[in-house]
Amino acid sequence: MPTPEPTAESRRVALLTLGCARNEVDSEELAGRLTDSGWQLTEAEDGADVVLVNTCGFVESAKKDSVDTVLAAAETGAKVVAVGCLAERYGDQLADSLPEADAVLGFDHYGQLSTRLDEVLAGKPIAPHTPADRRTLLPITPVERQEAAREVAVPGWGPRTLRTRLDDSPVAALKIASGCDRRCSFCAIPSFRGSFVSREPEDVLGEAMWLAEHGARELYLVSENSTSYGKDLPRASGGTRALELLLPKLAAVEGIGRVRVSYLQPAETRPDLLRVIAETEGVADYFDLSFQHASARVLRSMRRFGGRESFVKLCEQIREYAPRAGIRTNVIVGFPGETEEDVAELEAFLTEGRLDAVGVFGYSDEDGTEAADFAGKLDAAEIRARVEHIGSLAEELTAQRAEDRIGERVRVLVEDTGERLGRAEHQAPDVDGECHITGSAELARGEFLDCVVAGTDGVDLIVEACDG
């Protein structure tokens, strides 16, 4: 007997999200659109009619994870639809190579997602997304983009769209902008995420209030480049000072105990922004700086600015404002033409900078990037060796930095009462370690505890709640 078609009342969809916090926000907005259209959220293995895979297209390992997730979803017997960065970036090419996906949809489909999924359930073929450089969709001049963005599909832009929280975590990502105007030679993100466009401060505040009403206690501000926030906004909204003006307002939202800013570009980081982050109560003393390297020569080849000396001075300036501030970064090793002297310069910076967390990545060619055509490519074995070497150094240095915090008072957000885990101000979700809360006192998820660091385990802290 044939399986009956799902009715409008019983349509069930599961969302699987890969990649960064920006993708997590996109998934919650997609979930909001679908539930508003009558879809029921479920787990992939619990009889979903459609599994929506929000893919990541950043690096090769993320692309492989996305493809593997689509293949696994197809084994459930549900219809499978790929969205997100990999789908936007490769579109019809991905559809041709991945027939297990019943549809491959780009950002332009998000506004009609419910209709597209209905068509998938009905067996109607949907032409796969055809990729294009999304930087061409908005004006070159930033101040002209706000009006134009109303006509362009920009994930996470504008007033708070329908959003459904997909977990009950006390931490929620909040998107303040989308896209990037930088032209780093190794990065393809601007081509498929588009040019930089800020959300209006009142839109960000409105969503912050909504998140607080739905259980958020920490707001994690995300974008492709937070230091550019406001450059496309009118002076009435703060212009290039918009983030400095917005942060105190976000920290004052009822129910929010901590605001965290992510992804600051060193070349664009202004002293006033550092000061506001460091001195505003309720804003974490946390500086997520995208250094990428420390050799001035390599950085110029990356189409970036700065070098070891200026980066060390920036770290020192941060600690003048906030001596206990947390600083994290990502670095790329094995970039075309990178020499042993360049690696030594990176080693020296990591040693002098005393960073709290360091992500180490090996260079790989990305389609459509300038660096993919550079001479001086290192072989894969050498890149792996450099990743292992710098990774080991970073692990040792960040463990030492954690040990420096023994005896320090930290404010910990409780996230897991069973495992007794939380995070201090210098620890962002998923990437920077966590706090293990000792003792037998009952904990409440989402509460903030004043603690003292009693020990360490790598970058993780072992903390004791303070009396009184």
XYZ file of C-alpha atoms in Angstrom:
468
model
C 0.000 0.000 0.000
C 1.576 3.365 -0.988
C 2.622 5.807 1.729
C 0.120 8.690 1.864
C 1.345 12.139 0.935
C 1.845 14.421 3.959
C -0.971 16.884 4.454
C -0.457 20.599 4.944
C -1.054 20.041 8.659
C 1.502 17.243 8.989
C 4.456 18.517 6.985
C 7.541 17.842 9.053
C 10.981 19.320 8.489
C 14.321 18.719 10.156
C 17.132 21.275 10.011
C 20.778 20.258 10.114
C 23.272 23.103 10.473
C 26.966 23.067 9.661
C 29.565 25.800 9.959
C 29.668 29.003 11.924
C 27.366 30.897 14.262
C 26.157 32.986 11.307
C 24.774 29.795 9.787
C 23.090 28.971 13.088
C 21.238 32.278 12.933
C 20.244 31.591 9.328
C 18.848 28.191 10.350
C 16.739 29.706 13.113
C 15.368 32.267 10.670
C 14.568 29.510 8.167
C 12.885 27.561 10.964
C 10.832 30.646 11.802
C 9.681 31.045 8.216
C 8.708 27.383 7.988
C 6.852 27.144 11.291
C 4.972 30.317 10.367
C 3.892 28.494 7.208
C 2.617 25.477 9.117
C 5.637 23.179 9.086
C 6.436 21.137 12.170
C 10.053 20.943 13.316
C 11.353 17.473 14.061
C 14.546 15.435 14.095
C 15.862 13.864 10.894
C 15.516 10.362 12.304
C 11.991 10.952 13.654
C 10.065 10.761 10.413
C 10.825 14.102 8.779
C 9.273 14.627 5.360
C 12.090 16.966 4.399
C 15.601 17.326 5.791
C 16.977 20.814 5.204
C 20.786 20.844 5.314
C 22.277 24.292 5.922
C 25.717 23.736 4.433
C 29.096 25.374 4.971
C 31.349 26.265 2.038
C 34.333 27.763 3.855
C 37.193 25.233 3.591
C 37.616 21.755 2.123
C 36.919 19.925 5.376
C 33.689 21.898 5.879
C 32.589 21.196 2.313
C 33.185 17.477 2.830
C 31.206 17.528 6.090
C 28.336 19.221 4.268
C 28.292 16.655 1.477
C 28.530 13.783 3.967
C 25.583 15.242 5.891
C 23.465 15.414 2.735
C 24.315 11.789 1.935
C 23.452 10.656 5.454
C 20.173 12.595 5.355
C 19.217 10.858 2.113
C 19.495 7.500 3.868
C 16.582 8.449 6.153
C 14.174 8.212 3.223
C 13.173 11.873 3.543
C 13.438 14.429 0.786
C 16.719 16.321 1.138
C 17.229 19.985 0.322
C 20.623 21.695 0.473
C 20.791 25.398 1.342
C 23.485 27.602 2.855
C 26.925 28.653 1.713
C 27.938 25.527 -0.211
C 24.626 25.564 -2.080
C 24.961 29.301 -2.786
C 28.571 28.983 -3.875
C 28.281 25.947 -6.167
C 24.557 25.658 -6.958
C 23.981 23.720 -10.173
C 27.469 22.189 -9.977
C 26.625 20.762 -6.555
C 23.256 19.521 -7.821
C 24.917 17.677 -10.716
C 27.475 15.995 -8.476
C 25.068 15.250 -5.619
C 21.879 13.671 -7.013
C 20.971 12.555 -3.488
C 19.818 16.151 -2.900
C 16.278 16.669 -4.172
C 16.938 20.410 -4.498
C 19.820 22.846 -4.147
C 18.575 26.311 -3.195
C 20.448 29.604 -2.898
C 19.798 32.623 -0.699
C 17.318 34.027 -3.223
C 14.994 31.093 -2.437
C 14.819 31.783 1.310
C 11.819 34.108 1.069
C 9.761 31.372 -0.656
C 11.260 28.415 1.191
C 7.945 26.885 2.284
C 6.679 26.899 -1.297
C 9.934 25.359 -2.556
C 9.701 22.533 0.001
C 6.065 21.907 -0.931
C 7.204 21.552 -4.533
C 9.906 19.112 -3.491
C 7.326 17.001 -1.628
C 5.071 17.073 -4.672
C 7.914 15.742 -6.820
C 8.182 18.882 -8.894
C 11.665 19.523 -10.256
C 13.257 22.769 -9.077
C 16.002 24.288 -11.181
C 19.131 24.449 -9.005
C 20.535 27.781 -7.983
C 22.930 29.315 -10.505
C 25.875 30.892 -8.662
C 26.891 34.494 -9.245
C 29.214 36.927 -7.523
C 26.907 38.438 -4.900
C 29.158 41.466 -4.532
C 27.613 42.730 -7.774
C 24.112 42.856 -6.248
C 24.702 45.902 -4.036
C 26.165 49.322 -4.891
C 29.912 49.777 -4.579
C 29.429 52.804 -2.331
C 28.499 51.571 1.182
C 26.128 54.445 2.005
C 23.949 53.510 -0.975
C 23.436 49.913 0.121
C 20.723 50.137 2.761
C 17.967 50.971 0.306
C 19.261 48.535 -2.320
C 19.402 45.709 0.241
C 15.611 45.804 0.491
C 15.488 44.286 -2.987
C 18.249 41.719 -2.484
C 18.180 38.484 -0.466
C 20.663 39.195 2.337
C 20.437 36.505 5.033
C 19.965 38.015 8.473
C 19.608 41.606 7.277
C 16.840 44.068 8.147
C 14.197 43.989 10.878
C 13.928 40.859 12.959
C 12.616 38.246 10.618
C 10.628 35.300 11.891
C 12.986 33.282 14.046
C 12.521 30.075 16.003
C 15.168 29.062 18.525
C 16.381 25.554 17.788
C 17.760 24.897 21.266
C 17.372 26.226 24.793
C 20.948 27.395 25.220
C 21.392 30.532 27.356
C 23.664 31.820 24.567
C 22.239 33.144 21.309
C 24.036 34.429 18.240
C 22.788 37.798 17.002
C 23.723 38.916 13.501
C 24.658 42.591 13.210
C 25.715 42.609 9.549
C 26.185 40.423 6.517
C 28.874 40.201 3.866
C 32.389 41.597 3.614
C 34.157 44.262 1.570
C 37.674 43.027 2.168
C 39.555 41.322 -0.656
C 41.796 38.884 1.191
C 43.560 36.846 -1.474
C 42.787 33.501 0.181
C 39.087 34.034 0.983
C 36.051 33.359 -1.209
C 33.409 34.358 1.353
C 32.609 37.827 -0.082
C 31.830 36.303 -3.488
C 28.976 34.186 -2.118
C 27.989 36.186 0.977
C 28.090 39.505 -0.844
C 29.177 43.030 0.033
C 29.059 44.292 3.594
C 25.715 45.624 4.787
C 24.876 46.577 8.395
C 21.582 46.043 10.143
C 20.009 49.163 11.593
C 20.705 49.465 15.351
C 17.002 49.451 16.215
C 16.576 46.174 14.312
C 19.455 44.593 16.232
C 18.037 45.871 19.528
C 14.590 44.549 18.697
C 15.955 41.084 18.057
C 18.073 41.264 21.221
C 14.922 41.907 23.257
C 13.167 39.008 21.550
C 16.085 36.688 22.295
C 16.065 37.759 25.954
C 12.361 36.931 26.127
C 13.174 33.489 24.704
C 15.825 32.471 27.203
C 19.048 34.120 26.003
C 21.349 35.416 28.720
C 24.410 36.023 26.560
C 24.291 37.644 23.117
C 27.049 36.613 20.723
C 27.309 39.326 18.059
C 28.289 37.828 14.717
C 29.085 39.056 11.226
C 31.803 38.594 8.629
C 33.528 41.758 9.898
C 32.174 43.451 13.011
C 34.629 46.367 12.878
C 32.975 47.566 9.660
C 29.599 47.838 11.378
C 27.948 51.172 10.669
C 30.081 52.341 7.765
C 27.023 52.095 5.498
C 24.643 53.665 8.040
C 23.700 57.362 8.224
C 25.221 59.580 10.888
C 21.906 59.553 12.724
C 22.477 55.831 13.354
C 26.069 56.415 14.429
C 27.906 55.893 11.154
C 31.326 54.405 11.778
C 30.738 54.762 15.550
C 27.532 52.745 15.447
C 28.967 49.722 17.256
C 30.365 51.841 20.084
C 26.903 53.366 20.527
C 25.044 50.070 20.176
C 26.989 47.971 22.683
C 25.839 49.804 25.854
C 22.232 49.592 24.656
C 22.501 45.841 24.076
C 24.103 45.342 27.475
C 21.170 47.199 29.055
C 18.520 44.873 27.555
C 16.541 43.335 30.417
C 17.506 39.720 30.983
C 20.837 39.943 29.148
C 23.859 39.466 31.389
C 26.620 39.506 28.825
C 27.263 40.726 25.276
C 30.176 39.342 23.279
C 31.575 40.738 20.023
C 33.155 38.414 17.477
C 35.381 38.826 14.442
C 37.249 42.090 14.677
C 39.642 43.054 11.884
C 42.951 44.292 13.384
C 43.463 46.889 10.634
C 40.028 48.409 11.330
C 39.997 48.168 15.127
C 39.702 51.663 16.575
C 40.891 52.706 20.051
C 37.384 53.968 20.884
C 35.903 50.553 20.100
C 38.503 48.818 22.261
C 37.710 51.194 25.103
C 33.929 50.678 24.850
C 34.297 46.893 24.819
C 36.663 47.011 27.791
C 34.824 49.581 29.891
C 31.121 48.891 29.279
C 29.548 46.853 32.063
C 27.910 43.774 30.633
C 30.150 43.636 27.544
C 32.711 40.845 27.732
C 36.389 41.813 27.806
C 36.850 39.592 24.788
C 38.679 40.439 21.573
C 38.331 38.039 18.643
C 40.984 39.426 16.278
C 41.553 37.963 12.848
C 45.353 38.264 12.610
C 45.797 35.344 10.124
C 49.617 35.658 10.275
C 52.303 37.918 11.739
C 54.825 38.180 8.917
C 54.309 41.524 7.192
C 55.449 39.986 3.914
C 52.928 37.137 4.069
C 50.181 39.494 5.187
C 50.783 41.753 2.178
C 50.478 38.698 -0.060
C 47.214 37.902 1.732
C 46.049 41.470 0.903
C 46.023 42.313 4.592
C 47.867 44.838 6.748
C 50.086 44.911 9.797
C 52.740 42.635 11.199
C 54.214 41.281 14.414
C 55.157 44.631 15.933
C 51.805 46.338 15.323
C 49.880 43.259 16.434
C 51.803 43.030 19.707
C 51.126 46.728 20.318
C 47.419 46.133 19.715
C 47.397 43.335 22.306
C 49.225 45.606 24.747
C 46.727 48.406 24.131
C 43.836 46.050 24.856
C 45.416 45.005 28.147
C 45.953 48.616 29.129
C 42.170 48.975 29.020
C 41.410 45.519 30.433
C 44.368 43.641 31.972
C 42.450 40.352 32.179
C 40.967 40.572 28.680
C 40.712 37.486 26.541
C 42.250 37.627 23.061
C 41.804 34.934 20.431
C 42.776 34.605 16.782
C 43.021 32.296 13.795
C 46.193 31.883 11.743
C 46.930 30.305 8.376
C 50.243 28.522 7.805
C 51.669 27.200 4.570
C 50.522 30.189 2.513
C 52.159 30.321 -0.940
C 55.690 31.651 -0.610
C 55.776 31.332 3.190
C 59.377 30.839 4.333
C 60.871 29.484 7.528
C 61.633 33.090 8.490
C 57.935 33.916 8.108
C 57.025 30.995 10.353
C 59.563 32.222 12.914
C 57.900 35.650 12.843
C 54.545 34.002 13.565
C 56.106 32.005 16.413
C 57.510 35.197 17.919
C 54.146 36.937 17.773
C 52.282 34.055 19.384
C 54.865 34.005 22.181
C 54.766 37.770 22.758
C 51.019 38.202 22.277
C 49.995 35.857 25.112
C 46.736 34.931 23.423
C 44.015 32.898 25.124
C 42.984 30.858 22.082
C 44.509 30.249 18.660
C 42.980 28.363 15.752
C 45.615 27.021 13.352
C 44.687 26.211 9.752
C 46.728 24.931 6.853
C 46.442 26.829 3.598
C 44.433 25.257 0.777
C 43.427 26.713 -2.575
C 39.895 28.090 -2.708
C 38.052 28.314 -6.017
C 37.944 31.801 -7.449
C 40.490 33.344 -5.089
C 43.590 35.276 -6.083
C 45.890 33.064 -4.017
C 44.822 29.954 -5.925
C 46.958 31.243 -8.817
C 49.973 32.293 -6.726
C 53.369 30.767 -7.331
C 55.417 29.277 -4.521
C 52.907 26.671 -3.357
C 54.152 24.429 -0.562
C 53.540 20.714 -0.789
C 50.863 19.160 1.390
C 53.326 17.352 3.659
C 55.161 20.578 4.470
C 51.899 22.382 5.204
C 50.825 19.584 7.546
C 54.177 19.749 9.323
C 53.855 23.503 9.825
C 50.292 23.135 11.098
C 51.468 20.540 13.604
C 54.390 22.694 14.692
C 52.467 25.945 15.126
C 49.492 24.080 16.566
C 51.679 22.483 19.235
C 53.238 25.833 20.087
C 49.810 27.489 20.300
C 48.517 24.698 22.515
C 51.459 25.112 24.890
C 51.206 28.904 24.996
C 47.437 29.031 25.523
C 47.708 26.439 28.301
C 50.306 28.685 29.973
C 47.985 31.656 29.544
C 45.219 29.695 31.277
C 47.593 28.876 34.151
C 48.266 32.610 34.525
C 44.605 32.951 35.496
C 44.875 30.757 38.584
C 43.655 32.841 41.516
C 41.754 35.209 39.215
C 38.067 35.985 39.756
C 35.926 35.142 36.725
C 32.225 35.520 35.998
C 30.920 32.224 34.678
C 27.722 31.621 32.719
C 26.384 28.181 33.674
C 25.485 26.208 30.544
C 25.378 22.554 31.625
C 24.235 21.705 35.143
C 24.789 17.954 34.746
C 28.428 18.237 33.688
C 28.769 21.443 35.738
C 30.169 23.435 32.820
C 30.141 27.114 31.981
C 32.195 29.824 30.324
C 34.042 32.892 31.558
C 34.235 36.216 29.720
C 37.336 35.207 27.744
C 35.727 31.985 26.480
C 33.430 32.150 23.464
C 31.041 29.287 22.634
C 32.555 26.152 21.085
C 36.040 27.503 20.377
C 37.795 28.847 23.482
C 37.601 26.275 26.239
C 35.231 26.180 29.210
C 34.984 26.271 32.983
C 34.533 23.166 35.135
C 32.629 24.247 38.246
C 33.651 22.309 41.339
C 31.589 21.628 44.447
C 28.166 20.174 45.059
C 26.078 23.345 45.248
C 23.061 23.259 42.973
C 23.489 25.148 39.697
C 20.897 26.792 37.494
C 21.357 26.892 33.750
C 21.668 30.471 32.561
C 22.817 31.914 35.884
C 26.043 33.879 36.274
C 28.410 32.808 39.034
C 31.343 34.723 40.478
C 34.143 32.188 40.734
C 37.851 31.871 41.453
C 40.144 29.918 39.135
C 41.578 27.025 41.150
C 43.313 25.081 38.387
C 43.508 24.352 34.681
C 43.260 21.527 32.184
C 44.808 22.842 28.992
C 42.785 25.943 28.121
C 39.907 24.835 30.348
C 39.604 26.345 33.813
C 38.689 24.595 37.041
C 36.738 27.134 39.104
C 35.208 27.401 42.549
C 32.139 29.546 43.269
C 32.921 32.507 45.523
C 31.184 32.764 48.895
C 28.630 35.559 49.099
